[in-house]
Coordinates of C-alpha atoms and ligand atoms in Angstrom, one line a residue:
M360 CA 38.2 -8.2 100.4
R361 CA 41.2 -7.3 102.6
P362 CA 44.9 -7.9 101.9
V363 CA 46.2 -10.9 103.7
E364 CA 49.7 -11.4 105.0
I365 CA 50.5 -15.0 103.8
I366 CA 54.0 -15.1 105.3
D367 CA 56.1 -12.3 106.9
K368 CA 55.9 -9.2 104.7
V369 CA 54.4 -11.1 101.7
Y370 CA 50.7 -10.1 101.1
W371 CA 47.9 -11.4 99.0
V372 CA 46.7 -8.3 97.2
G373 CA 44.6 -9.9 94.4
A374 CA 40.9 -9.8 93.6
V375 CA 37.9 -12.1 93.9
D376 CA 35.6 -12.5 90.9
W377 CA 32.3 -13.8 92.4
Q378 CA 30.4 -13.4 89.1
I379 CA 32.4 -15.0 86.3
R380 CA 30.5 -18.1 85.0
D381 CA 32.5 -18.9 81.8
F382 CA 36.2 -19.0 81.4
H383 CA 36.8 -19.6 77.7
G384 CA 34.5 -22.5 77.7
Y385 CA 35.1 -23.7 81.3
S386 CA 32.1 -23.4 83.6
T387 CA 33.3 -21.4 86.6
Y388 CA 30.0 -21.8 88.4
K389 CA 31.6 -20.7 91.7
G390 CA 33.6 -17.8 90.3
T391 CA 37.3 -17.4 90.6
T392 CA 40.1 -15.3 92.1
Y393 CA 43.0 -13.5 90.4
N394 CA 45.8 -13.7 93.0
A395 CA 48.7 -11.2 93.1
F396 CA 51.3 -10.9 95.8
L397 CA 53.1 -7.9 97.3
V398 CA 56.6 -8.5 98.8
L399 CA 57.8 -5.8 101.1
D400 CA 61.6 -5.6 100.9
D401 CA 64.3 -3.2 99.9
Q402 CA 62.9 -3.6 96.4
V403 CA 59.1 -3.6 96.9
T404 CA 57.9 -6.2 94.4
L405 CA 54.5 -7.1 93.0
V406 CA 54.3 -10.6 91.7
D407 CA 51.6 -10.9 89.1
T408 CA 48.6 -8.6 88.6
V409 CA 44.9 -9.1 87.9
K410 CA 42.3 -8.9 85.1
K411 CA 41.6 -5.3 84.0
P412 CA 38.2 -4.8 85.5
F413 CA 39.7 -5.7 88.9
K414 CA 42.5 -3.1 88.8
S415 CA 40.9 -1.0 91.5
D416 CA 40.7 -4.0 93.9
L417 CA 44.5 -4.6 93.4
L418 CA 45.4 -1.0 93.9
R419 CA 43.1 -0.7 97.0
H420 CA 44.7 -3.8 98.5
V421 CA 48.2 -2.6 97.8
G422 CA 47.2 0.9 99.1
E423 CA 46.2 -0.5 102.5
I424 CA 49.9 -1.6 102.9
I425 CA 52.0 1.0 101.0
D426 CA 51.6 3.7 98.4
P427 CA 51.4 1.7 95.1
A428 CA 54.0 4.2 93.6
Q429 CA 56.5 2.7 96.0
I430 CA 56.5 -0.6 94.0
D431 CA 60.0 -1.0 92.4
Y432 CA 59.6 -4.3 90.6
I433 CA 56.8 -6.2 88.9
I434 CA 57.2 -9.9 88.1
V435 CA 55.0 -11.2 85.3
N436 CA 54.9 -15.0 85.7
H437 CA 52.3 -15.4 82.9
V438 CA 50.9 -13.1 80.2
E439 CA 47.4 -14.5 79.8
M440 CA 45.0 -11.5 80.2
D441 CA 43.4 -12.7 83.5
H442 CA 46.8 -11.9 85.1
S443 CA 48.1 -9.1 82.9
S444 CA 45.3 -7.0 81.3
C445 CA 45.5 -4.3 84.0
L446 CA 49.3 -3.9 83.3
P447 CA 49.2 -1.0 80.9
E448 CA 47.3 1.2 83.4
I449 CA 49.3 -0.1 86.3
M450 CA 52.6 0.6 84.5
D451 CA 51.4 4.2 83.8
L452 CA 50.5 4.7 87.4
I453 CA 53.4 3.0 89.2
R454 CA 56.3 3.3 86.7
P455 CA 58.3 0.5 88.3
E456 CA 62.0 0.4 87.8
K457 CA 61.9 -3.1 86.2
I458 CA 59.4 -5.6 84.9
F459 CA 60.7 -9.2 85.1
C460 CA 59.4 -11.9 82.7
S461 CA 60.7 -14.9 80.7
T462 CA 61.9 -14.6 77.1
M463 CA 58.6 -15.7 75.8
G464 CA 56.9 -13.4 78.4
H465 CA 58.7 -10.4 76.9
K466 CA 57.6 -11.5 73.4
N467 CA 54.0 -12.0 74.5
L468 CA 53.8 -8.8 76.5
L469 CA 54.9 -6.9 73.4
A470 CA 52.3 -8.8 71.3
H471 CA 49.5 -8.0 73.8
Y472 CA 50.2 -4.4 74.9
H473 CA 52.6 -3.1 72.2
C474 CA 54.7 -1.1 74.8
P475 CA 58.4 -1.6 73.8
D476 CA 59.5 1.1 76.2
W477 CA 58.5 -0.7 79.4
P478 CA 61.7 -1.5 81.5
Y479 CA 61.7 -5.3 80.7
E480 CA 64.3 -7.5 82.3
V481 CA 64.3 -11.0 80.8
V482 CA 65.1 -13.8 83.2
K483 CA 66.1 -17.4 82.6
S484 CA 65.3 -20.6 84.5
G485 CA 67.4 -20.9 87.7
Q486 CA 68.2 -17.1 87.7
Q487 CA 68.1 -15.5 91.2
L488 CA 67.1 -11.9 92.0
S489 CA 67.8 -10.3 95.3
L490 CA 65.1 -8.1 96.6
G491 CA 67.1 -7.1 99.7
Q492 CA 66.4 -9.5 102.6
R493 CA 64.7 -12.0 100.3
T494 CA 65.8 -13.7 97.1
V495 CA 63.5 -14.9 94.3
Q496 CA 64.4 -17.7 92.0
F497 CA 62.7 -18.0 88.6
L498 CA 61.7 -21.3 87.1
E499 CA 60.5 -21.3 83.5
T500 CA 57.6 -23.7 82.9
R501 CA 57.1 -23.4 79.2
M502 CA 53.7 -24.6 78.0
L503 CA 52.4 -25.0 81.5
H504 CA 50.3 -23.8 80.2
W505 CA 51.5 -21.0 77.9
P506 CA 55.0 -20.5 76.3
D507 CA 55.6 -17.6 78.7
S508 CA 54.7 -19.3 82.0
M509 CA 57.1 -19.4 84.8
F510 CA 57.2 -19.9 88.6
S511 CA 58.7 -17.6 91.2
Y512 CA 60.3 -19.4 94.1
F513 CA 61.3 -17.8 97.4
P514 CA 63.9 -20.3 98.9
D515 CA 64.2 -18.6 102.3
D516 CA 60.5 -19.0 102.9
R517 CA 60.0 -22.2 100.9
L518 CA 57.2 -20.4 99.1
L519 CA 56.4 -21.2 95.4
I520 CA 54.2 -18.7 93.5
S521 CA 53.1 -21.1 90.8
S522 CA 51.1 -19.0 88.4
D523 CA 48.2 -21.1 87.0
A524 CA 49.6 -24.5 88.2
F525 CA 47.9 -25.9 91.3
G526 CA 45.1 -23.3 90.9
Q527 CA 41.3 -23.7 91.2
H528 CA 38.4 -21.6 90.0
W529 CA 36.7 -21.0 93.3
A530 CA 35.7 -17.6 94.6
T531 CA 36.0 -17.5 98.4
S532 CA 36.6 -15.0 101.2
Q533 CA 39.1 -17.4 102.7
R534 CA 42.7 -17.5 101.3
F535 CA 44.1 -20.8 102.5
D536 CA 43.3 -24.4 101.8
D537 CA 43.0 -25.2 105.5
E538 CA 40.2 -22.8 105.9
V539 CA 37.8 -24.5 103.4
D540 CA 36.3 -27.9 102.8
V541 CA 39.3 -29.9 101.5
S542 CA 37.3 -32.4 99.5
E543 CA 35.5 -29.6 97.6
L544 CA 38.9 -27.9 97.1
F545 CA 40.4 -31.0 95.5
Q546 CA 37.3 -31.3 93.3
H547 CA 37.9 -27.7 92.0
A548 CA 41.7 -28.5 91.6
A549 CA 40.9 -31.6 89.6
K550 CA 38.5 -29.7 87.4
Y551 CA 41.1 -27.1 86.8
Y552 CA 43.7 -29.7 85.9
A553 CA 41.4 -31.6 83.6
N554 CA 40.3 -28.5 81.7
I555 CA 43.5 -26.5 81.6
L556 CA 46.6 -28.6 82.1
L557 CA 45.6 -32.1 80.9
P558 CA 47.2 -31.6 77.4
F559 CA 50.5 -30.8 79.0
S560 CA 50.6 -33.8 81.3
G561 CA 53.9 -35.0 80.0
L562 CA 55.5 -31.7 80.9
V563 CA 53.9 -31.7 84.3
T564 CA 55.5 -35.1 85.0
K565 CA 58.9 -33.7 83.9
L566 CA 58.5 -30.6 85.9
L567 CA 57.6 -32.4 89.1
A568 CA 60.7 -34.7 88.5
Q569 CA 62.9 -31.5 88.0
I570 CA 61.6 -29.9 91.2
K571 CA 62.4 -33.2 93.1
E572 CA 65.9 -33.3 91.5
M573 CA 66.6 -29.7 92.4
G574 CA 65.6 -30.5 96.0
L575 CA 63.5 -27.4 96.3
P576 CA 61.7 -27.7 99.6
I577 CA 58.1 -26.3 99.3
E578 CA 56.0 -25.4 102.4
M579 CA 53.5 -23.1 100.7
I580 CA 52.2 -23.0 97.1
A581 CA 50.5 -19.8 96.1
P582 CA 48.8 -20.2 92.7
D583 CA 47.2 -17.3 90.8
H584 CA 43.7 -18.7 91.1
G585 CA 41.9 -19.9 94.2
L586 CA 43.2 -21.0 97.6
I587 CA 46.8 -21.0 98.7
W588 CA 48.2 -24.4 99.7
R589 CA 49.4 -24.0 103.2
G590 CA 47.9 -27.2 104.8
H591 CA 48.2 -29.6 102.0
P592 CA 51.1 -28.6 99.6
A593 CA 52.4 -32.1 99.3
K594 CA 49.0 -33.6 98.7
I595 CA 48.3 -31.3 95.7
V596 CA 51.7 -32.1 94.3
E597 CA 50.9 -35.8 94.7
A598 CA 47.5 -35.3 93.0
Y599 CA 49.2 -33.6 90.1
D600 CA 51.6 -36.5 89.8
A601 CA 48.7 -38.9 89.6
W602 CA 46.6 -36.8 87.2
A603 CA 49.5 -36.3 84.9
R604 CA 50.2 -40.1 84.7
Q605 CA 46.7 -40.7 83.4
Q606 CA 46.7 -44.4 84.4
P607 CA 43.4 -45.9 83.2
Q608 CA 41.0 -46.7 86.0
P609 CA 38.2 -49.3 85.9
Q610 CA 35.5 -46.7 85.5
A611 CA 33.4 -45.8 82.4
L612 CA 31.7 -42.6 81.2
I613 CA 28.7 -42.7 78.8
I614 CA 28.4 -39.3 77.2
Y615 CA 25.4 -38.7 74.9
D616 CA 22.8 -36.5 73.3
T617 CA 19.5 -37.7 72.1
M618 CA 16.6 -36.4 69.9
W619 CA 13.6 -38.6 70.9
H620 CA 15.1 -40.6 73.8
S621 CA 16.2 -43.6 71.7
T622 CA 19.9 -42.8 72.1
E623 CA 19.2 -42.2 75.8
A624 CA 17.6 -45.7 76.1
M625 CA 20.7 -47.1 74.4
A626 CA 22.9 -45.3 76.9
Q627 CA 20.9 -46.7 79.8
A628 CA 21.2 -50.3 78.5
I629 CA 25.0 -49.9 77.8
A630 CA 25.3 -48.7 81.4
E631 CA 23.5 -51.9 82.6
G632 CA 26.0 -54.0 80.6
L633 CA 28.9 -52.2 82.3
L634 CA 27.5 -52.7 85.7
M635 CA 26.9 -56.4 85.0
E636 CA 30.7 -56.5 84.5
G637 CA 31.3 -54.7 87.8
I638 CA 32.4 -51.4 86.2
P639 CA 31.2 -48.2 87.8
V640 CA 29.7 -45.8 85.3
K641 CA 28.8 -42.2 85.1
V642 CA 26.2 -41.2 82.5
F643 CA 26.3 -37.6 81.1
D644 CA 23.4 -36.3 79.0
M645 CA 24.9 -33.3 77.2
Q646 CA 21.5 -31.5 77.4
V647 CA 22.0 -31.1 81.2
N648 CA 25.8 -31.4 81.7
H649 CA 28.6 -28.9 81.0
R650 CA 31.5 -30.0 78.9
S651 CA 34.0 -29.0 81.7
E652 CA 32.2 -31.2 84.2
V653 CA 32.5 -34.2 81.8
M654 CA 36.2 -33.5 81.4
T655 CA 36.7 -33.6 85.2
A656 CA 35.2 -37.1 85.2
V657 CA 37.5 -38.1 82.3
L658 CA 40.4 -37.9 84.8
D659 CA 39.2 -41.0 86.6
A660 CA 37.7 -43.0 83.7
G661 CA 39.4 -45.7 81.6
A662 CA 36.5 -46.0 79.1
L663 CA 34.7 -43.2 77.2
I664 CA 31.6 -44.2 75.3
F665 CA 29.9 -41.6 73.2
G666 CA 26.3 -41.6 71.8
S667 CA 24.5 -39.3 69.4
S668 CA 21.5 -39.4 67.2
T669 CA 22.0 -38.3 63.6
L670 CA 20.6 -34.9 62.7
N671 CA 20.8 -33.8 59.1
N672 CA 23.6 -36.3 58.4
H673 CA 25.7 -35.1 61.4
L674 CA 26.3 -35.5 65.1
L675 CA 24.0 -33.5 67.3
P676 CA 25.7 -30.1 67.9
R677 CA 26.2 -30.6 71.6
M678 CA 28.2 -33.8 70.9
A679 CA 30.3 -32.1 68.3
D680 CA 31.0 -29.4 70.9
M681 CA 32.0 -32.0 73.6
L682 CA 34.2 -34.0 71.2
T683 CA 35.9 -31.0 69.8
Y684 CA 36.6 -29.7 73.3
M685 CA 37.9 -33.1 74.5
K686 CA 40.1 -33.6 71.5
G687 CA 41.9 -30.4 72.3
L688 CA 42.5 -31.6 75.9
R689 CA 44.1 -34.8 74.6
P690 CA 43.2 -37.4 77.2
L691 CA 45.5 -40.5 77.0
Q692 CA 45.3 -44.2 77.6
K693 CA 41.5 -44.5 77.1
I694 CA 39.4 -47.2 75.4
G695 CA 36.1 -46.2 73.8
A696 CA 33.1 -46.9 71.6
S697 CA 30.2 -45.2 69.9
F698 CA 26.5 -45.7 69.6
G699 CA 23.4 -43.9 68.4
S700 CA 19.9 -44.1 67.0
Y701 CA 19.2 -43.0 63.4
G702 CA 16.4 -42.5 60.9
W703 CA 17.7 -43.0 57.4
S704 CA 21.4 -42.6 57.1
G705 CA 23.1 -42.7 60.5
E706 CA 26.4 -40.9 60.0
A707 CA 26.8 -39.9 63.7
V708 CA 28.4 -43.2 64.8
G709 CA 31.0 -43.0 62.1
Q710 CA 31.7 -39.4 62.9
I711 CA 32.2 -40.2 66.6
N712 CA 34.6 -43.0 65.5
N713 CA 36.6 -40.5 63.5
Y714 CA 37.0 -38.3 66.7
L715 CA 38.0 -41.4 68.7
E716 CA 40.7 -42.2 66.1
E717 CA 42.0 -38.7 66.1
M718 CA 42.1 -38.8 69.9
K719 CA 44.0 -42.1 69.8
I720 CA 41.3 -43.7 71.9
K721 CA 41.5 -47.5 71.5
V722 CA 38.1 -48.4 69.8
V723 CA 36.9 -51.7 71.1
D724 CA 33.8 -52.0 68.9
P725 CA 32.9 -50.7 65.4
G726 CA 29.9 -48.9 66.9
L727 CA 26.2 -49.7 67.4
K728 CA 23.5 -48.1 65.3
I729 CA 19.8 -48.7 65.9
N730 CA 17.1 -47.6 63.5
Y731 CA 14.6 -45.2 65.2
V732 CA 13.5 -46.8 68.5
P733 CA 15.4 -49.7 70.1
D734 CA 13.2 -52.8 70.7
A735 CA 14.0 -55.6 73.2
D736 CA 16.6 -57.1 70.9
G737 CA 18.2 -53.7 70.3
L738 CA 18.5 -53.0 74.0
Q739 CA 20.0 -56.5 74.4
Q740 CA 22.6 -55.5 71.8
C741 CA 23.3 -52.3 73.8
Q742 CA 23.7 -54.3 77.0
A743 CA 26.1 -56.7 75.2
L744 CA 28.1 -53.7 74.0
G745 CA 28.3 -52.5 77.7
R746 CA 29.6 -55.9 78.7
K747 CA 32.1 -56.0 75.9
I748 CA 33.5 -52.6 76.9
G749 CA 33.5 -53.6 80.5
Q750 CA 35.5 -56.8 79.8
A751 CA 38.0 -54.8 77.6
L752 CA 38.4 -52.3 80.4
K753 CA 39.1 -54.9 83.0
E754 CA 41.8 -56.3 80.7
E755 CA 43.3 -52.9 80.2
T756 CA 43.4 -52.0 83.9
K757 CA 44.4 -55.4 85.4
S758 CA 47.7 -55.1 87.2
Ligands
LIG2014 FE1 45.0 -17.9 84.7 FE2 46.6 -19.0 81.9 O1 45.7 -17.7 83.0

């Protein structure tokens, strides 16, 4: 890649990771980028760094503009290792005058790299730092999505460097949103939100309100992953507002795993019942779908219906994986139900119900179990369950 001047004397100097396919459980099937930004000013400043194996890309990109040793300041908006693991080597090489981070950033940098002698300068929300011609203002965004997270805002340029927020895992040679297919871009942004930021939706709503209240004009949002929002910054903020509210929509997901296709047949019959009620449905067989794709669909669904056969008195392992992952991401305002085929004891349905309860999903039916293979009457019961959930969802979503 080449460095890209995103505004006058501010350069993208990050790295593109075309190969990564798993990001702590999230399927990054189109890779990602680690964005870092170089600001040329009286104090030459590097905002964020990259994952350790990409250190040479960062240094090569900086080196095409200036000698990396000329960097005076490094701003660390976020300590997670995809943005900071090259820091120890970079610090040895560059020896900047100061490294700016939040209070929790300081604590977390120490806990990661054990370097108390780095020239830390802890900054607070609202604090401004003059770089010479330009000023940068820091905005702490605790738990969005780590305790150390913060934004760097450049008021003169109306540029927000937003760390993970507004990011997407998508490796491209283009750097801006208006250079790629926008509908695909929003798909990646939605997947990112659903799999990274969903548990912190309440904080997202508060942060967006705070930005509005502060009257910060924003013309460009430069996240630390994916494309920079130059053409559609307002649209991605609006999308975040909607995703964070998690208003239930009249759409259902059926998520299942099956041993001998009986639970699958139940899933199909439940889908028919939902369609009879006019509810659009997406059906996810966990043998062929990734948990992070399911989570993306959860953003738009009001009803979540889970099915599993019982194996050795337990849920099938892929369903346990899905439910555990989803529980951590804490979707809100959903209704749900469970179903499954069984041989002799049939614990899976009860175990799914326990997950639903823990996730505070409103259970609209005690759960449907069918012994071995569903007959015509069994499939009728499944269809009736689909209709029941469809009716409940219409009730939940009527305005
Ligand atoms: Fe992209 Fe939270 O790291």
